[in-house]
Coordinates of C-alpha atoms in Angstrom, one line a residue:
X1 CA 0.0 -59.5 -6.0
X2 CA 3.5 -59.9 -7.4
X3 CA 2.4 -57.9 -10.5
X4 CA 1.1 -55.1 -8.2
X5 CA 4.3 -55.0 -6.3
X6 CA 6.4 -54.8 -9.5
X7 CA 4.1 -52.0 -10.8
X8 CA 4.5 -49.9 -7.6
X9 CA 8.3 -50.4 -7.8
X10 CA 8.3 -49.2 -11.4
X11 CA 6.2 -46.2 -10.6
X12 CA 8.4 -45.2 -7.7
X13 CA 11.5 -45.6 -9.8
X14 CA 10.0 -43.5 -12.6
X15 CA 9.0 -40.7 -10.2
X16 CA 12.5 -40.8 -8.7
X17 CA 14.0 -40.5 -12.2
X18 CA 11.8 -37.5 -12.9
X19 CA 12.8 -35.8 -9.7
X20 CA 16.5 -36.0 -10.6
X21 CA 15.8 -34.7 -14.1
X22 CA 13.7 -31.7 -13.0
X23 CA 15.2 -28.5 -11.5
X24 CA 15.4 -28.5 -7.8
X25 CA 13.0 -25.5 -7.3
X26 CA 9.8 -26.7 -8.9
X27 CA 7.6 -25.4 -6.0
X28 CA 6.7 -21.8 -5.2
X29 CA 9.7 -19.6 -4.6
X30 CA 10.7 -18.3 -1.2
X31 CA 8.7 -15.4 0.1
X32 CA 11.7 -13.4 1.1
X33 CA 10.6 -9.8 0.4
X34 CA 7.2 -8.1 0.2
X35 CA 6.2 -4.8 -1.6
X36 CA 3.9 -2.4 0.2
X37 CA 2.3 0.9 -0.8
X38 CA -0.8 3.0 -0.5
X39 CA -2.6 0.1 -2.2
X40 CA -2.2 -1.9 1.0
X41 CA -2.9 0.9 3.4
X42 CA -1.2 1.5 6.7
X43 CA 0.7 -1.5 7.8
X44 CA 1.1 -2.2 11.5
X45 CA 3.8 -3.8 13.5
X46 CA 1.6 -6.9 13.8
X47 CA 1.1 -7.1 10.1
X48 CA 4.8 -7.2 9.4
X49 CA 5.7 -9.3 12.4
X50 CA 3.2 -11.9 11.2
X51 CA 4.8 -11.9 7.7
X52 CA 8.2 -12.4 9.3
X53 CA 7.2 -15.2 11.7
X54 CA 4.6 -17.2 9.6
X55 CA 5.7 -16.6 6.0
X56 CA 9.5 -16.1 6.3
X57 CA 9.5 -12.5 4.9
X58 CA 12.7 -10.8 5.9
X59 CA 12.7 -7.6 3.8
X60 CA 10.2 -5.0 2.8
X61 CA 10.3 -2.6 -0.2
X62 CA 8.0 0.4 0.3
X63 CA 6.8 2.8 -2.4
X64 CA 8.0 6.3 -1.5
X65 CA 7.3 8.4 -4.6
X66 CA 6.2 8.7 -8.2
X67 CA 7.1 11.2 -10.9
X68 CA 8.1 14.5 -9.4
X69 CA 5.1 15.3 -7.3
X70 CA 3.5 12.2 -5.7
X71 CA 4.5 11.1 -2.2
X72 CA 3.1 7.8 -1.0
X73 CA 1.1 8.8 2.1
X74 CA 1.8 5.4 3.8
X75 CA 5.6 5.4 3.4
X76 CA 6.8 6.9 6.6
X77 CA 4.4 4.9 8.8
X78 CA 5.0 1.6 7.0
X79 CA 8.7 1.9 7.1
X80 CA 8.6 2.6 10.8
X81 CA 6.3 -0.4 11.4
X82 CA 8.5 -2.7 9.4
X83 CA 11.6 -1.5 11.3
X84 CA 9.9 -2.2 14.6
X85 CA 9.0 -5.7 13.4
X86 CA 12.7 -6.4 12.5
X87 CA 12.6 -6.4 8.7
X88 CA 15.2 -5.0 6.3
X89 CA 14.0 -1.7 4.8
X90 CA 14.1 -0.7 1.1
X91 CA 12.1 1.7 -1.1
X92 CA 11.1 2.2 -4.7
X93 CA 10.1 5.1 -6.9
X94 CA 7.6 4.6 -9.7
X95 CA 9.2 6.1 -12.8
X96 CA 7.5 8.5 -15.2
X97 CA 10.6 9.9 -16.9
X98 CA 11.3 9.9 -20.6
X99 CA 14.6 11.9 -20.7
X100 CA 17.9 12.0 -18.8
X101 CA 17.0 15.3 -17.3
X102 CA 13.6 14.1 -16.3
X103 CA 15.2 11.0 -14.7
X104 CA 17.6 13.1 -12.7
X105 CA 14.7 15.3 -11.5
X106 CA 12.7 12.3 -10.4
X107 CA 15.8 10.9 -8.7
X108 CA 16.3 14.0 -6.6
X109 CA 12.6 14.0 -5.7
X110 CA 12.8 10.3 -4.8
X111 CA 15.9 10.8 -2.6
X112 CA 14.3 13.7 -0.7
X113 CA 11.1 11.8 -0.2
X114 CA 12.9 8.7 0.9
X115 CA 14.9 10.6 3.5
X116 CA 11.8 12.3 4.8
X117 CA 10.0 8.9 5.1
X118 CA 12.9 7.5 7.2
X119 CA 14.5 5.1 4.6
X120 CA 18.0 4.6 6.0
X121 CA 21.0 5.7 4.0
X122 CA 22.7 2.6 2.5
X123 CA 19.3 0.9 1.8
X124 CA 18.1 0.2 -1.7
X125 CA 16.0 2.9 -3.5
X126 CA 15.0 1.2 -6.7
X127 CA 13.5 2.6 -9.9
X128 CA 10.2 0.9 -11.0
X129 CA 10.3 1.1 -14.8
X130 CA 7.1 -0.3 -16.3
X131 CA 4.9 2.6 -17.2
X132 CA 3.5 3.6 -20.7
X133 CA 6.1 6.4 -20.8
X134 CA 8.9 3.8 -21.0
X135 CA 6.9 1.5 -23.2
X136 CA 6.9 4.2 -25.8
X137 CA 10.6 5.1 -25.4
X138 CA 13.5 3.5 -27.2
X139 CA 15.8 0.9 -25.8
X140 CA 18.7 3.3 -25.8
X141 CA 16.7 6.1 -24.2
X142 CA 15.4 3.9 -21.4
X143 CA 18.8 2.5 -20.7
X144 CA 20.4 6.0 -20.5
X145 CA 17.5 7.4 -18.3
X146 CA 17.7 4.5 -15.8
X147 CA 21.5 5.0 -15.6
X148 CA 21.0 8.7 -14.9
X149 CA 18.4 8.0 -12.2
X150 CA 20.6 5.5 -10.4
X151 CA 23.6 7.7 -10.5
X152 CA 21.8 10.5 -8.6
X153 CA 20.4 8.0 -6.1
X154 CA 23.8 6.4 -5.5
X155 CA 25.5 9.8 -5.1
X156 CA 23.0 10.5 -2.2
X157 CA 24.1 7.4 -0.4
X158 CA 21.4 4.9 -1.4
X159 CA 22.0 1.8 -3.5
X160 CA 19.8 1.4 -6.6
X161 CA 18.6 -1.2 -9.1
X162 CA 16.0 -1.5 -11.8
X163 CA 12.6 -3.1 -11.2
X164 CA 10.9 -4.2 -14.4
X165 CA 9.0 -7.0 -16.2
X166 CA 10.9 -10.0 -17.5
X167 CA 9.6 -9.3 -21.0
X168 CA 11.3 -5.9 -20.9
X169 CA 14.7 -7.1 -20.0
X170 CA 16.9 -6.8 -23.1
X171 CA 14.0 -5.6 -25.2
X172 CA 13.0 -2.2 -23.6
X173 CA 16.2 -1.6 -21.7
X174 CA 19.5 -3.0 -20.5
X175 CA 19.4 -4.6 -17.1
X176 CA 22.6 -5.9 -15.6
X177 CA 21.5 -7.2 -12.2
X178 CA 17.9 -6.1 -11.5
X179 CA 14.7 -7.0 -9.6
X180 CA 12.6 -8.8 -12.2
X181 CA 8.8 -9.5 -12.2
X182 CA 7.6 -12.6 -14.0
X183 CA 4.5 -14.7 -13.3
X184 CA 3.0 -17.2 -12.8
X185 CA 5.0 -18.6 -9.9
X186 CA 3.5 -22.0 -10.2
X187 CA 5.1 -22.8 -13.5
X188 CA 8.5 -21.3 -12.9
X189 CA 11.6 -22.0 -10.8
X190 CA 14.7 -19.9 -10.1
X191 CA 14.7 -18.4 -13.6
X192 CA 16.3 -15.1 -12.5
X193 CA 19.3 -16.3 -10.4
X194 CA 21.6 -13.9 -12.2
X195 CA 19.6 -11.0 -10.8
X196 CA 19.1 -9.7 -7.2
X197 CA 15.5 -10.7 -6.9
X198 CA 12.6 -12.3 -8.7
X199 CA 9.1 -11.1 -8.0
X200 CA 7.1 -14.3 -8.7
X201 CA 3.5 -13.3 -7.8
X202 CA 1.3 -10.3 -7.3
X203 CA -1.6 -11.8 -5.5
X204 CA -0.1 -13.0 -2.2
X205 CA -2.4 -12.5 0.8
X206 CA -1.4 -12.4 4.4
X207 CA -3.7 -12.9 7.4
X208 CA -4.7 -9.6 9.0
X209 CA -3.3 -7.5 6.1
X210 CA -5.3 -5.7 3.5
X211 CA -5.3 -6.5 -0.2
X212 CA -2.9 -8.4 -2.5
X213 CA 0.8 -8.2 -2.2
X214 CA 3.8 -8.5 -4.6
X215 CA 6.3 -10.9 -3.2
X216 CA 9.9 -11.8 -4.3
X217 CA 12.6 -14.3 -3.8
X218 CA 16.1 -12.9 -3.1
X219 CA 19.2 -14.4 -4.7
X220 CA 21.9 -12.3 -2.9
X221 CA 22.1 -9.8 0.0
X222 CA 21.5 -6.7 -2.1
X223 CA 18.2 -5.9 -0.4
X224 CA 19.5 -6.9 3.1
X225 CA 23.0 -5.3 3.1
X226 CA 24.1 -2.4 5.3
X227 CA 21.4 -3.0 7.9
X228 CA 21.2 -4.8 11.2
X229 CA 17.5 -5.3 12.0
X230 CA 16.7 -4.6 15.7
X231 CA 13.0 -5.5 16.4
X232 CA 11.3 -3.6 19.2
X233 CA 7.9 -3.5 20.7
X234 CA 5.5 -1.4 18.7
X235 CA 5.4 2.2 19.9
X236 CA 1.6 2.8 20.0
X237 CA 0.8 5.4 22.7
X238 CA -2.6 4.7 24.3
X239 CA -5.0 7.5 23.3
X240 CA -5.8 9.9 26.0
X241 CA -9.4 9.4 27.2
X242 CA -11.9 12.2 26.7
X243 CA -11.9 14.6 29.6
X244 CA -14.4 13.9 32.3
X245 CA -17.3 16.2 32.0
X246 CA -20.4 17.3 33.9
X247 CA -22.7 14.4 33.9
X248 CA -25.7 16.7 33.3
X249 CA -24.2 17.7 30.0
X250 CA -23.8 14.1 28.7
X251 CA -26.8 13.0 26.7
X252 CA -27.6 11.5 23.4
X253 CA -30.6 11.3 21.0
X254 CA -31.6 9.8 17.7
X255 CA -31.5 12.3 14.8
X256 CA -31.2 11.6 11.1
X257 CA -29.8 14.6 9.2
X258 CA -27.1 15.9 6.9
X259 CA -24.1 17.7 8.3
X260 CA -22.1 20.0 6.0
X261 CA -18.9 21.2 7.7
X262 CA -17.7 24.8 7.3
X263 CA -14.2 23.7 8.5
X264 CA -12.2 20.5 8.3
X265 CA -13.4 18.1 11.0
X266 CA -11.7 14.8 12.0
X267 CA -13.4 11.5 11.7
X268 CA -13.0 9.5 14.9
X269 CA -13.7 6.0 16.1
X270 CA -15.6 7.2 19.1
X271 CA -17.4 10.3 20.4
X272 CA -14.4 12.1 22.0
X273 CA -11.1 13.7 21.1
X274 CA -9.2 10.8 22.7
X275 CA -10.4 8.3 20.1
X276 CA -8.3 7.6 17.0
X277 CA -8.7 9.9 14.0
X278 CA -9.2 7.9 10.8
X279 CA -9.8 10.7 8.3
X280 CA -11.5 14.0 7.9
X281 CA -14.3 15.9 6.2
X282 CA -13.6 19.2 4.4
X283 CA -15.8 22.2 3.7
X284 CA -18.2 21.4 0.8
X285 CA -18.5 17.7 1.7
X286 CA -21.4 16.2 3.6
X287 CA -22.3 13.3 5.8
X288 CA -25.6 11.7 6.8
X289 CA -25.7 10.9 10.5
X290 CA -28.2 9.0 12.6
X291 CA -27.4 9.9 16.2
X292 CA -26.1 12.8 18.3
X293 CA -24.0 12.7 21.4
X294 CA -23.3 15.6 23.8
X295 CA -20.1 14.8 25.6
X296 CA -18.8 17.6 27.8
X297 CA -17.1 20.1 25.5
X298 CA -18.3 18.8 22.1
X299 CA -21.4 17.7 20.2
X300 CA -20.8 14.6 18.1
X301 CA -22.7 13.0 15.2
X302 CA -22.6 9.3 14.6
X303 CA -22.8 7.7 11.1
X304 CA -22.5 4.2 9.7
X305 CA -19.5 3.9 7.3
X306 CA -19.6 1.6 4.3
X307 CA -17.4 -0.8 6.2
X308 CA -20.2 -1.4 8.6
X309 CA -18.5 0.4 11.5
X310 CA -19.7 3.6 13.2
X311 CA -17.6 6.7 12.9
X312 CA -18.0 10.1 14.6
X313 CA -17.5 13.8 13.7
X314 CA -17.8 16.8 15.9
X315 CA -20.7 19.1 15.0
X316 CA -19.4 21.9 17.2
X317 CA -18.7 23.1 20.7
X318 CA -21.4 22.4 23.3
X319 CA -23.2 25.7 23.7
X320 CA -20.7 27.5 21.5
X321 CA -19.2 27.5 18.0
X322 CA -20.8 25.3 15.3
X323 CA -18.5 23.5 12.8
X324 CA -21.0 23.6 10.0
X325 CA -24.7 23.4 9.1
X326 CA -27.3 20.7 9.7
X327 CA -30.3 19.9 7.6
X328 CA -33.0 17.3 8.3
X329 CA -33.6 16.8 4.5
X330 CA -31.3 13.8 4.3
X331 CA -33.2 12.3 1.3
X332 CA -31.7 15.0 -1.0
X333 CA -28.2 13.6 -0.4
X334 CA -28.8 10.1 -1.8
X335 CA -25.5 10.3 -3.7
X336 CA -22.1 11.2 -2.4
X337 CA -19.3 12.7 -4.3
X338 CA -15.7 13.6 -3.3
X339 CA -13.5 16.3 -4.8
X340 CA -9.9 15.0 -5.0
X341 CA -7.3 17.0 -3.2
X342 CA -3.5 17.1 -3.5
X343 CA -2.0 14.0 -1.9
X344 CA -5.1 11.9 -2.2
X345 CA -5.1 8.3 -3.4
X346 CA -7.8 5.7 -4.0
X347 CA -6.7 4.1 -0.7
X348 CA -6.9 7.3 1.4
X349 CA -10.3 8.3 -0.1
X350 CA -11.8 4.8 0.3
X351 CA -10.6 4.6 3.9
X352 CA -12.3 7.8 4.7
X353 CA -15.6 6.6 3.5
X354 CA -15.2 3.0 4.8
X355 CA -15.3 1.4 1.4
X356 CA -12.8 -0.6 -0.8
X357 CA -10.4 1.2 -3.1
X358 CA -11.2 -1.4 -5.7
X359 CA -14.9 -0.6 -5.4
X360 CA -14.2 3.2 -5.5
X361 CA -12.1 2.9 -8.6
X362 CA -14.6 0.6 -10.4
X363 CA -17.5 3.0 -9.5
X364 CA -15.7 5.7 -11.5
X365 CA -14.7 3.6 -14.4
X366 CA -11.0 3.3 -13.3
X367 CA -8.6 0.8 -11.9
X368 CA -6.6 1.3 -8.7
X369 CA -3.6 2.1 -10.9
X370 CA -5.3 5.0 -12.7
X371 CA -4.2 8.5 -11.9
X372 CA -6.5 10.9 -10.1
X373 CA -6.0 14.7 -10.1
X374 CA -6.8 17.5 -7.7
X375 CA -10.3 19.0 -8.5
X376 CA -11.6 15.7 -10.0
X377 CA -14.9 14.6 -8.7
X378 CA -15.2 11.0 -7.7
X379 CA -18.6 9.2 -7.2
X380 CA -18.6 7.5 -3.8
X381 CA -22.1 6.0 -3.8

């Protein structure tokens, strides 16, 4: 018994000695800031508010642009939602530049896009430097290009910094005080205290939000300066309900067929114009439906999306204009393809068809980080 007591005392003393010898931050870093982009879809007030309350997230950095042509389709909505939830707002631009002039052109595009998306002047607009273009560039060229980008951004009233990987700091470019990514978080502690922030993991998940998130610990107020968060209730107008119609015109029946629109038609969550629009079908595309609803002014088709939810498209005006053609030969459309249009992303296309962007990318031999181009045909199923 005495031996056991002595042994416990020695163990406790040993552990105490270790605790004094080790750095103070041996656990996961603070989840101060979260990255969002089209890879996470449209983020709601509830998504951000949950991060704030339950995870301690206080700042968001939203992708706004890439290169000189790509605008993140979720930027405006996500920034507005984050603002309502009371988070500090920031943005980033994914760099493709290889020259000083190219960097300046991308910076001008990033500034214009950020302003259009609602990123407040005085916020951070970072340059994300991690692409193959920079990997193949020299240290001197990358350093000069980043400097040129940041000068344009700062002249426009935003603050700027460099986001890059820890292995690139001092090897691929000069980084004074940056935002550095280095994993895994569970074997690290406060290794980038001389920088503004450390992104310590890329697989954080939040209840109610889609996909994996990059999260960072902040070491100063760089990403929280010049703003005073003022949370407000989400502004989500209730959709107007479909107009009441003559009961005699309301009917429905089972019908399995293929609809090929001749004009762009919205995809809705219910059989009526008052329901939310979650996408659209364009001329040349097709959808297999299994039920028809006649609701006052319009004729609607119902189909089961890959997410397991029913969606609806208008076939035309009841007793009037048709929005496309219908064919009962559904078997000939066992495979679905989509032609990429300008502004599309894996997320927007996957959302349209009710599938995962990871599945969509994999079905086409790509990753979600692969580029897709207008006119390219993607296999859906």
